[in-house]
Coordinates of C-alpha atoms in Angstrom, one line a residue:
Chain F
M1 CA -19.3 -69.7 102.9
F2 CA -20.6 -68.0 99.8
E3 CA -17.2 -68.4 98.2
K4 CA -18.5 -69.4 94.8
Y5 CA -20.6 -66.2 94.6
I6 CA -17.7 -63.8 95.2
I7 CA -16.8 -63.1 91.6
V8 CA -19.8 -61.8 89.6
E9 CA -19.3 -62.9 86.0
K10 CA -21.5 -60.4 84.2
E11 CA -19.8 -57.4 85.9
T12 CA -16.3 -58.6 85.0
K13 CA -15.1 -57.0 81.9
N14 CA -12.8 -54.4 80.3
I15 CA -13.4 -50.7 80.9
F16 CA -13.5 -48.6 77.8
T17 CA -12.8 -44.8 77.6
D18 CA -13.4 -43.1 74.2
G19 CA -13.7 -46.6 72.7
K20 CA -10.3 -47.7 74.0
P21 CA -9.7 -50.2 76.8
T22 CA -8.2 -48.4 79.7
G23 CA -8.6 -51.0 82.4
F24 CA -10.8 -53.7 83.7
Q25 CA -13.4 -54.3 86.4
V26 CA -14.4 -57.3 88.5
G27 CA -17.9 -57.6 90.1
A28 CA -17.6 -58.8 93.7
R29 CA -19.8 -59.9 96.6
V30 CA -18.7 -60.2 100.2
P31 CA -18.7 -63.9 101.3
Y32 CA -20.5 -63.6 104.6
Y33 CA -24.1 -63.8 105.8
R34 CA -24.7 -60.1 106.7
G35 CA -23.7 -56.8 105.4
L36 CA -20.4 -55.5 106.9
G37 CA -19.0 -52.1 107.8
I38 CA -16.4 -51.8 105.2
S39 CA -13.6 -51.1 107.7
M40 CA -13.9 -54.8 108.6
I41 CA -13.0 -55.9 105.2
E42 CA -9.3 -56.1 106.1
D43 CA -8.0 -57.0 102.7
I44 CA -9.0 -57.8 99.1
K45 CA -6.6 -59.8 97.0
L46 CA -7.1 -59.8 93.3
S47 CA -5.1 -61.8 90.8
V48 CA -5.4 -62.3 87.0
D49 CA -3.7 -65.4 85.5
G50 CA -1.7 -65.8 88.6
N51 CA -0.4 -62.3 88.7
T52 CA -1.3 -60.3 91.8
V53 CA -2.8 -56.9 91.1
S54 CA -1.1 -54.3 93.2
P55 CA -3.5 -53.2 96.0
D56 CA -3.0 -49.5 95.3
K57 CA -4.3 -50.0 91.8
I58 CA -7.7 -51.2 93.0
L59 CA -10.6 -48.8 93.4
V60 CA -13.8 -50.2 94.9
E61 CA -17.1 -48.7 93.9
L62 CA -20.1 -49.3 96.2
H63 CA -23.5 -47.7 95.6
G64 CA -21.8 -44.7 94.1
N65 CA -19.0 -44.3 96.6
K66 CA -15.4 -44.9 95.6
Y67 CA -12.7 -46.3 97.9
T68 CA -9.1 -47.2 97.7
L69 CA -8.3 -50.3 99.8
A70 CA -6.5 -48.1 102.3
A71 CA -9.4 -45.7 102.6
M72 CA -11.8 -48.6 103.4
Q73 CA -9.8 -49.4 106.6
T74 CA -10.8 -46.1 108.2
E75 CA -14.4 -45.7 106.9
A76 CA -16.6 -45.6 109.9
D77 CA -20.2 -45.6 108.5
D78 CA -20.5 -47.0 105.0
R79 CA -21.4 -50.7 104.6
W80 CA -21.0 -53.3 102.0
E81 CA -24.5 -54.7 102.1
F82 CA -25.4 -58.4 102.2
G83 CA -25.3 -59.7 98.6
E84 CA -24.5 -56.3 97.2
V85 CA -22.4 -56.4 94.0
G86 CA -19.5 -54.0 94.3
I87 CA -17.2 -53.2 91.4
L88 CA -13.4 -53.4 91.7
K89 CA -11.8 -51.2 89.1
V90 CA -8.2 -51.5 87.9
Q91 CA -6.6 -48.9 85.6
Q92 CA -4.5 -50.8 83.0
P93 CA -4.0 -49.4 79.6
G94 CA -5.2 -51.9 77.1
G95 CA -7.3 -53.7 79.7
L96 CA -7.2 -57.5 79.6
A97 CA -6.3 -59.2 76.3
P98 CA -9.4 -60.7 74.6
G99 CA -9.9 -64.3 75.6
N100 CA -10.0 -66.4 78.8
H101 CA -8.5 -65.2 82.1
K102 CA -8.3 -66.8 85.4
I103 CA -9.6 -64.3 88.0
T104 CA -8.9 -65.0 91.7
L105 CA -10.4 -62.9 94.4
A106 CA -10.0 -63.3 98.1
F107 CA -11.6 -61.4 100.9
T108 CA -10.1 -61.2 104.4
L109 CA -12.8 -60.4 106.9
R110 CA -12.4 -59.3 110.5
I111 CA -15.5 -60.6 112.2
S112 CA -15.3 -59.7 115.9
Y113 CA -16.9 -62.9 117.4
M114 CA -14.8 -65.2 115.3
P115 CA -11.6 -66.4 116.9
V116 CA -9.7 -66.2 113.7
I117 CA -9.7 -63.9 110.7
A118 CA -11.7 -65.3 107.8
V119 CA -10.1 -65.6 104.4
R120 CA -12.5 -66.7 101.6
E121 CA -11.6 -67.0 98.0
D122 CA -13.2 -67.6 94.6
S123 CA -11.5 -68.4 91.3
K124 CA -13.2 -68.3 87.9
V125 CA -12.0 -68.6 84.4
L126 CA -13.8 -65.9 82.4
S127 CA -13.8 -64.6 78.9
V128 CA -13.5 -60.9 78.4
Chain V
M1 CA -51.3 -81.5 135.9
R2 CA -49.0 -79.8 133.5
E3 CA -50.1 -76.7 131.8
K4 CA -50.8 -76.9 128.2
S5 CA -47.9 -75.8 126.0
S6 CA -48.4 -72.6 124.2
I7 CA -45.2 -72.6 122.2
K8 CA -45.5 -70.3 119.2
R9 CA -43.9 -70.8 115.8
G10 CA -41.7 -68.3 113.9
V11 CA -38.9 -68.1 111.4
S12 CA -35.6 -66.3 111.4
L13 CA -35.3 -64.8 108.0
Y14 CA -31.6 -65.8 108.3
S15 CA -33.0 -69.1 107.0
F16 CA -33.5 -67.6 103.6
Q17 CA -30.1 -66.0 103.3
E18 CA -29.1 -68.0 100.2
E19 CA -32.1 -66.8 98.1
Y20 CA -31.9 -63.2 99.5
F21 CA -28.2 -63.0 98.8
L22 CA -28.7 -64.0 95.2
R23 CA -31.8 -61.7 95.0
K24 CA -34.1 -64.6 94.2
M25 CA -36.2 -63.5 97.2
S26 CA -37.0 -60.1 98.5
L27 CA -37.6 -59.2 102.2
E28 CA -41.3 -59.3 101.5
D29 CA -41.0 -62.7 99.9
C30 CA -39.2 -64.0 103.0
I31 CA -41.9 -62.7 105.3
A32 CA -44.6 -64.1 103.1
K33 CA -43.1 -67.5 102.9
A34 CA -42.6 -67.7 106.7
A35 CA -46.2 -66.7 107.3
S36 CA -47.5 -69.1 104.7
F37 CA -46.3 -72.0 106.9
G38 CA -48.2 -70.6 109.8
A39 CA -45.0 -69.3 111.4
K40 CA -46.2 -65.9 112.2
G41 CA -43.3 -64.7 114.4
I42 CA -40.7 -62.9 112.3
E43 CA -37.1 -62.7 113.3
I44 CA -34.7 -60.5 111.3
I45 CA -31.0 -59.7 111.2
G46 CA -31.1 -56.0 110.5
E47 CA -27.6 -56.0 109.0
Q48 CA -28.6 -58.8 106.6
M49 CA -31.9 -57.6 105.1
V50 CA -32.3 -53.9 105.9
P51 CA -30.1 -52.0 103.5
G52 CA -28.8 -48.8 105.2
F53 CA -28.8 -50.4 108.6
P54 CA -29.0 -48.9 111.3
K55 CA -31.1 -46.2 109.6
L56 CA -34.7 -46.9 109.3
T57 CA -36.7 -44.6 107.0
D58 CA -40.3 -43.8 107.5
A59 CA -41.0 -45.4 104.1
F60 CA -39.3 -48.6 105.1
L61 CA -41.2 -48.8 108.4
E62 CA -44.5 -48.2 106.7
Q63 CA -43.7 -51.1 104.3
W64 CA -42.5 -53.3 107.2
F65 CA -45.7 -52.9 109.2
G66 CA -47.7 -53.1 106.0
W67 CA -46.2 -56.5 105.3
M68 CA -46.9 -57.7 108.9
K69 CA -50.5 -56.8 108.4
K70 CA -50.8 -58.2 104.9
Y71 CA -49.3 -61.6 106.0
D72 CA -50.8 -61.6 109.5
A73 CA -47.3 -61.8 110.9
V74 CA -45.6 -60.1 114.0
P75 CA -42.1 -58.8 114.4
V76 CA -40.5 -60.7 117.2
C77 CA -36.7 -60.5 117.3
H78 CA -33.8 -58.6 115.8
D79 CA -30.4 -60.2 115.9
M80 CA -27.6 -57.9 116.8
F81 CA -23.8 -58.0 116.4
L82 CA -21.2 -56.3 118.3
D83 CA -18.3 -55.3 116.1
F84 CA -15.8 -54.5 118.8
K85 CA -12.9 -55.1 116.2
K86 CA -14.4 -52.6 113.9
F87 CA -11.0 -51.0 113.2
K88 CA -7.8 -52.9 112.7
G89 CA -5.5 -53.1 115.7
K90 CA -8.0 -51.4 118.0
I91 CA -10.8 -52.7 120.3
L92 CA -13.8 -50.4 120.8
S93 CA -14.0 -48.9 124.3
K94 CA -16.6 -50.1 126.7
E95 CA -18.6 -46.9 126.1
E96 CA -18.4 -47.4 122.3
Q97 CA -19.6 -51.0 122.7
L98 CA -22.5 -49.9 124.9
Q99 CA -23.5 -47.3 122.2
S100 CA -23.5 -50.1 119.6
I101 CA -25.9 -52.1 121.8
I102 CA -28.1 -49.1 122.3
R103 CA -28.2 -48.6 118.5
D104 CA -29.6 -52.1 118.1
L105 CA -32.1 -51.7 121.0
Q106 CA -33.4 -48.6 119.2
F107 CA -33.5 -50.4 115.9
A108 CA -35.4 -53.3 117.4
N109 CA -37.8 -50.9 119.1
K110 CA -38.6 -49.2 115.8
L111 CA -39.2 -52.5 114.1
G112 CA -41.6 -53.5 116.8
C113 CA -39.4 -56.4 118.0
K114 CA -39.6 -57.0 121.8
V115 CA -36.4 -59.1 121.9
I116 CA -32.9 -58.8 120.5
R117 CA -30.6 -61.7 120.1
V118 CA -27.3 -60.6 121.7
I119 CA -24.2 -62.2 120.1
V120 CA -22.7 -64.8 122.4
S121 CA -19.3 -63.1 122.8
T122 CA -20.9 -60.1 124.6
S123 CA -19.8 -59.9 128.2
P124 CA -22.1 -60.0 131.3
E125 CA -20.6 -56.6 132.2
L126 CA -21.9 -55.0 129.0
M127 CA -25.3 -56.7 129.5
E128 CA -25.5 -55.1 132.9
L129 CA -24.6 -51.7 131.5
A130 CA -27.2 -52.0 128.8
A131 CA -30.0 -53.3 130.9
P132 CA -31.4 -49.8 131.8
Y133 CA -31.6 -49.0 128.0
A134 CA -33.3 -52.3 127.3
E135 CA -35.9 -51.2 129.8
K136 CA -36.1 -47.8 128.3
Y137 CA -36.8 -49.1 124.8
D138 CA -38.8 -52.1 126.1
V139 CA -36.7 -54.6 124.3
K140 CA -35.5 -57.7 126.1
M141 CA -31.9 -58.8 125.6
G142 CA -31.3 -62.5 125.2
I143 CA -27.7 -63.7 125.1
E144 CA -27.5 -66.4 122.5
V145 CA -26.5 -69.8 123.9
H146 CA -24.7 -71.1 120.9
S147 CA -22.7 -74.3 120.6
P148 CA -20.0 -75.0 121.7
W149 CA -21.2 -73.0 124.6
H150 CA -24.2 -74.4 126.5
I151 CA -26.4 -73.0 129.2
D152 CA -24.5 -74.5 132.1
N153 CA -21.0 -73.6 131.1
A154 CA -18.8 -70.9 132.8
W155 CA -19.6 -68.1 130.4
M156 CA -23.3 -68.6 130.7
K157 CA -23.1 -69.1 134.4
K158 CA -21.6 -65.6 134.7
H159 CA -24.4 -64.2 132.6
Y160 CA -27.0 -65.9 134.8
E161 CA -25.3 -64.4 137.9
T162 CA -25.6 -61.0 136.3
M163 CA -29.3 -61.6 135.5
E164 CA -29.9 -62.6 139.1
K165 CA -27.8 -59.7 140.5
T166 CA -29.5 -57.0 138.5
K167 CA -32.9 -58.7 138.9
S168 CA -33.6 -57.1 135.5
P169 CA -36.5 -58.8 133.7
Y170 CA -34.9 -57.5 130.5
L171 CA -31.9 -59.9 130.6
G172 CA -32.2 -63.5 129.6
F173 CA -31.2 -66.3 127.3
I174 CA -31.9 -67.3 123.7
P175 CA -30.8 -70.9 123.5
D176 CA -29.8 -72.1 120.1
M177 CA -30.9 -75.7 119.5
G178 CA -27.6 -76.4 117.8
T179 CA -26.4 -77.2 121.3
Y180 CA -28.4 -80.4 120.9
T181 CA -26.6 -81.7 117.9
K182 CA -26.6 -85.5 118.5
R183 CA -25.1 -86.4 115.1
L184 CA -22.7 -84.2 113.1
P185 CA -24.6 -82.7 110.1
R186 CA -24.3 -85.0 107.2
V187 CA -24.2 -82.0 104.8
L188 CA -21.1 -80.8 106.7
I189 CA -19.3 -84.1 106.4
E190 CA -20.2 -84.6 102.7
N191 CA -18.9 -81.1 102.0
L192 CA -15.6 -82.0 103.6
L193 CA -15.4 -85.2 101.6
R194 CA -15.9 -83.2 98.4
K195 CA -13.0 -81.1 99.5
G196 CA -10.8 -84.3 99.7
A197 CA -11.3 -85.5 103.2
D198 CA -10.6 -89.2 103.8
E199 CA -13.7 -91.3 104.0
K200 CA -12.4 -93.6 106.8
I201 CA -11.4 -90.7 108.9
A202 CA -14.8 -89.0 108.4
T203 CA -16.5 -92.2 109.4
Y204 CA -14.3 -92.5 112.5
V205 CA -15.0 -88.9 113.5
T206 CA -18.8 -89.0 113.0
E207 CA -19.1 -92.3 114.9
A208 CA -16.9 -91.1 117.7
Y209 CA -18.9 -87.9 118.0
E210 CA -22.1 -89.8 118.2
K211 CA -20.7 -91.9 121.0
G212 CA -20.0 -88.7 122.9
V213 CA -16.2 -89.1 122.7
L214 CA -14.5 -86.0 124.0
S215 CA -13.4 -83.7 121.1
E216 CA -9.8 -83.6 122.4
Y217 CA -9.6 -87.4 122.1
I218 CA -11.0 -87.3 118.6
V219 CA -8.6 -84.6 117.4
G220 CA -5.7 -86.4 119.1
E221 CA -6.6 -89.8 117.5
V222 CA -6.9 -88.2 114.0
R223 CA -3.6 -86.5 114.5
S224 CA -2.0 -89.8 115.0
M225 CA -3.6 -91.1 111.8
T226 CA -2.7 -88.2 109.4
S227 CA -1.3 -84.8 109.1
K228 CA -3.5 -83.8 106.1
P229 CA -5.1 -80.4 106.9
I230 CA -8.5 -81.4 105.5
D231 CA -8.6 -84.5 107.6
L232 CA -7.7 -82.5 110.7
M233 CA -10.4 -80.1 109.8
V234 CA -12.9 -83.0 109.9
A235 CA -11.8 -83.8 113.5
E236 CA -11.8 -80.1 114.5
Q237 CA -15.4 -79.8 113.6
T238 CA -16.2 -81.8 116.8
R239 CA -15.1 -78.7 118.7
F240 CA -17.8 -76.5 117.3
Y241 CA -20.8 -78.8 117.7
S242 CA -22.2 -80.2 120.9
Y243 CA -24.8 -82.4 122.4
T244 CA -26.0 -81.8 125.9
N245 CA -29.1 -83.0 127.6
P246 CA -31.9 -80.5 126.8
R247 CA -33.3 -80.9 130.3
Q248 CA -30.5 -78.6 131.3
L249 CA -32.8 -75.8 130.1
L250 CA -35.4 -76.5 132.8
P251 CA -34.0 -74.4 135.7
Y252 CA -33.7 -71.4 133.4
M253 CA -37.2 -71.4 131.8
D254 CA -38.3 -68.0 133.2
R255 CA -35.2 -66.5 131.7
I256 CA -35.6 -67.9 128.2
F257 CA -37.1 -65.2 125.9
H258 CA -36.8 -66.9 122.5
I259 CA -35.4 -70.0 120.9
H260 CA -33.3 -70.5 117.8
A261 CA -34.5 -73.7 116.2
K262 CA -31.3 -74.3 114.4
F263 CA -31.2 -76.9 111.7
Y264 CA -28.9 -78.2 109.1
E265 CA -30.9 -80.7 107.0
M266 CA -34.6 -81.5 107.1
L267 CA -35.1 -84.9 105.6
E268 CA -38.1 -85.8 103.3
D269 CA -39.8 -87.5 106.3
E270 CA -39.8 -84.1 108.1
T271 CA -37.2 -85.0 110.7
E272 CA -33.9 -83.3 111.3
Y273 CA -30.8 -85.3 110.6
S274 CA -28.8 -84.1 113.5
I275 CA -31.0 -82.6 116.2
P276 CA -33.6 -84.7 118.0
Y277 CA -36.4 -82.2 118.1
E278 CA -38.9 -84.6 119.7
E279 CA -36.6 -84.7 122.8
V280 CA -36.1 -80.9 122.7
I281 CA -39.7 -80.0 122.4
E282 CA -40.8 -82.5 125.1
V283 CA -38.5 -80.6 127.5
L284 CA -39.8 -77.2 126.3
K285 CA -43.3 -78.3 126.9
L286 CA -42.4 -79.7 130.3
G287 CA -40.8 -76.4 131.2
G288 CA -43.9 -74.4 130.2
Y289 CA -42.1 -72.5 127.5
N290 CA -44.5 -70.1 125.7
G291 CA -42.2 -68.1 123.5
Y292 CA -41.3 -68.6 119.8
L293 CA -39.5 -71.5 118.2
S294 CA -37.8 -69.7 115.4
S295 CA -36.6 -71.7 112.5
E296 CA -32.9 -71.1 111.7
Y297 CA -31.7 -72.9 108.6
E298 CA -28.0 -73.2 108.4
G299 CA -27.4 -75.9 105.8
N300 CA -27.0 -73.8 102.7
R301 CA -23.3 -73.0 103.4
H302 CA -22.5 -76.8 103.3
I303 CA -24.3 -77.6 100.0
Q304 CA -24.2 -74.4 97.9
D305 CA -20.9 -75.5 96.3
V306 CA -22.7 -78.2 94.3
Y307 CA -26.5 -78.0 94.9
E308 CA -29.1 -75.5 94.3
V309 CA -30.3 -74.5 97.8
D310 CA -34.0 -74.7 98.6
S311 CA -34.3 -72.9 101.9
V312 CA -38.1 -72.5 101.5
E313 CA -38.6 -76.3 101.3
Q314 CA -36.2 -76.8 104.3
V315 CA -38.2 -74.3 106.4
R316 CA -41.5 -75.8 105.3
R317 CA -40.4 -79.3 106.5
Q318 CA -39.2 -78.0 109.8
Q319 CA -42.4 -76.1 110.4
A320 CA -44.4 -79.2 109.5
M321 CA -42.4 -81.2 112.1
F322 CA -43.1 -78.5 114.7
K323 CA -46.8 -78.7 114.0
K324 CA -46.8 -82.4 114.6
L325 CA -44.7 -82.2 117.7
L326 CA -46.7 -79.3 119.1
G327 CA -50.0 -81.1 118.4
E328 CA -51.3 -78.4 116.1

């Protein structure tokens, strides 16, 4: 459900500080049919060219708020709205090398009425 | 002489989730489209199309009621969820769950909705605890009768016993017409074929389902043919869909507050591929149902991988079918 819309191409790019690439970001939407309290996003797995990005390196920006994946687990009020594009930021000196990269992003969602945890994944080859 | 049916038409804005998600349609667009088909009853999932849920600002409410006036529509139902697994490894207490329900009753009340759809997994015990609050906010609570549950199974029987025991006019049912899925949705099977399912197995499963073969037999048979996960997934689908006789609704008519007119694929001839609406509506008329038939399109998830979804056309076709079947 909504898998192919998870990675938002135009928000996926290198991050520059003082003209130098200091990391990269990936635009992301939650693959579900309603907004979700962010504590129910049990996990976000990001990989670039097959290499998993360490979870503690990911910072999630949502309508001006910033969360580590760990902090998302205990957030009681804030929500990732339906269709909202959040930004995953990864600090990485040099950013991603120019050219094509295979980005894979998976969301693990804990939806109370569903008998099993939902894992939904998107993979796109994008040029940065 | 039977009373003339006064079934009303509505749309759950859930139907337009694809376009809203992609920001091709705004909330106002969704309301306008529904109303343009003569479906004046508006159903909304607050958590889907009201950013900032459960907060409702005065500015939003002014807009909301302004749209209702502008498009000659009426708020009918808000669909609630109960996130009892909100935090990992913990289940919300009964009191916390009750507070979550009260939050949704208040939300519905502010939006002018007289009904909330209660998610099927909610227990009869919680319904009983919430009933006085439903009365306080004047919002009826309808437990969603969603396949593979149906109105006569054990879970719903317990709910019915609670309705009878409390005698609360605020507790009832919202049957989802997906319970009357006579044929597996074609869009679902085609999606699984695109993912690599075996055509022969898919044919066997769809034919067996149509014959009413018990899901356990279908799954067992497919297991003896293959161990490929995608093929087993085709067989497993038969656990989530169901077809029961719509006449089963008749004894419960006075407890039915609202109806989810689920659909997966409206064909060009304005019939639904899977659900025999002519049978369903005949029963609703017979039972004197006078609430809303609320369009609930759920085909987008099966086709969005390769097709551009046109939820508006799908809803238009279903509403055209309703007009014919209701003699409008």
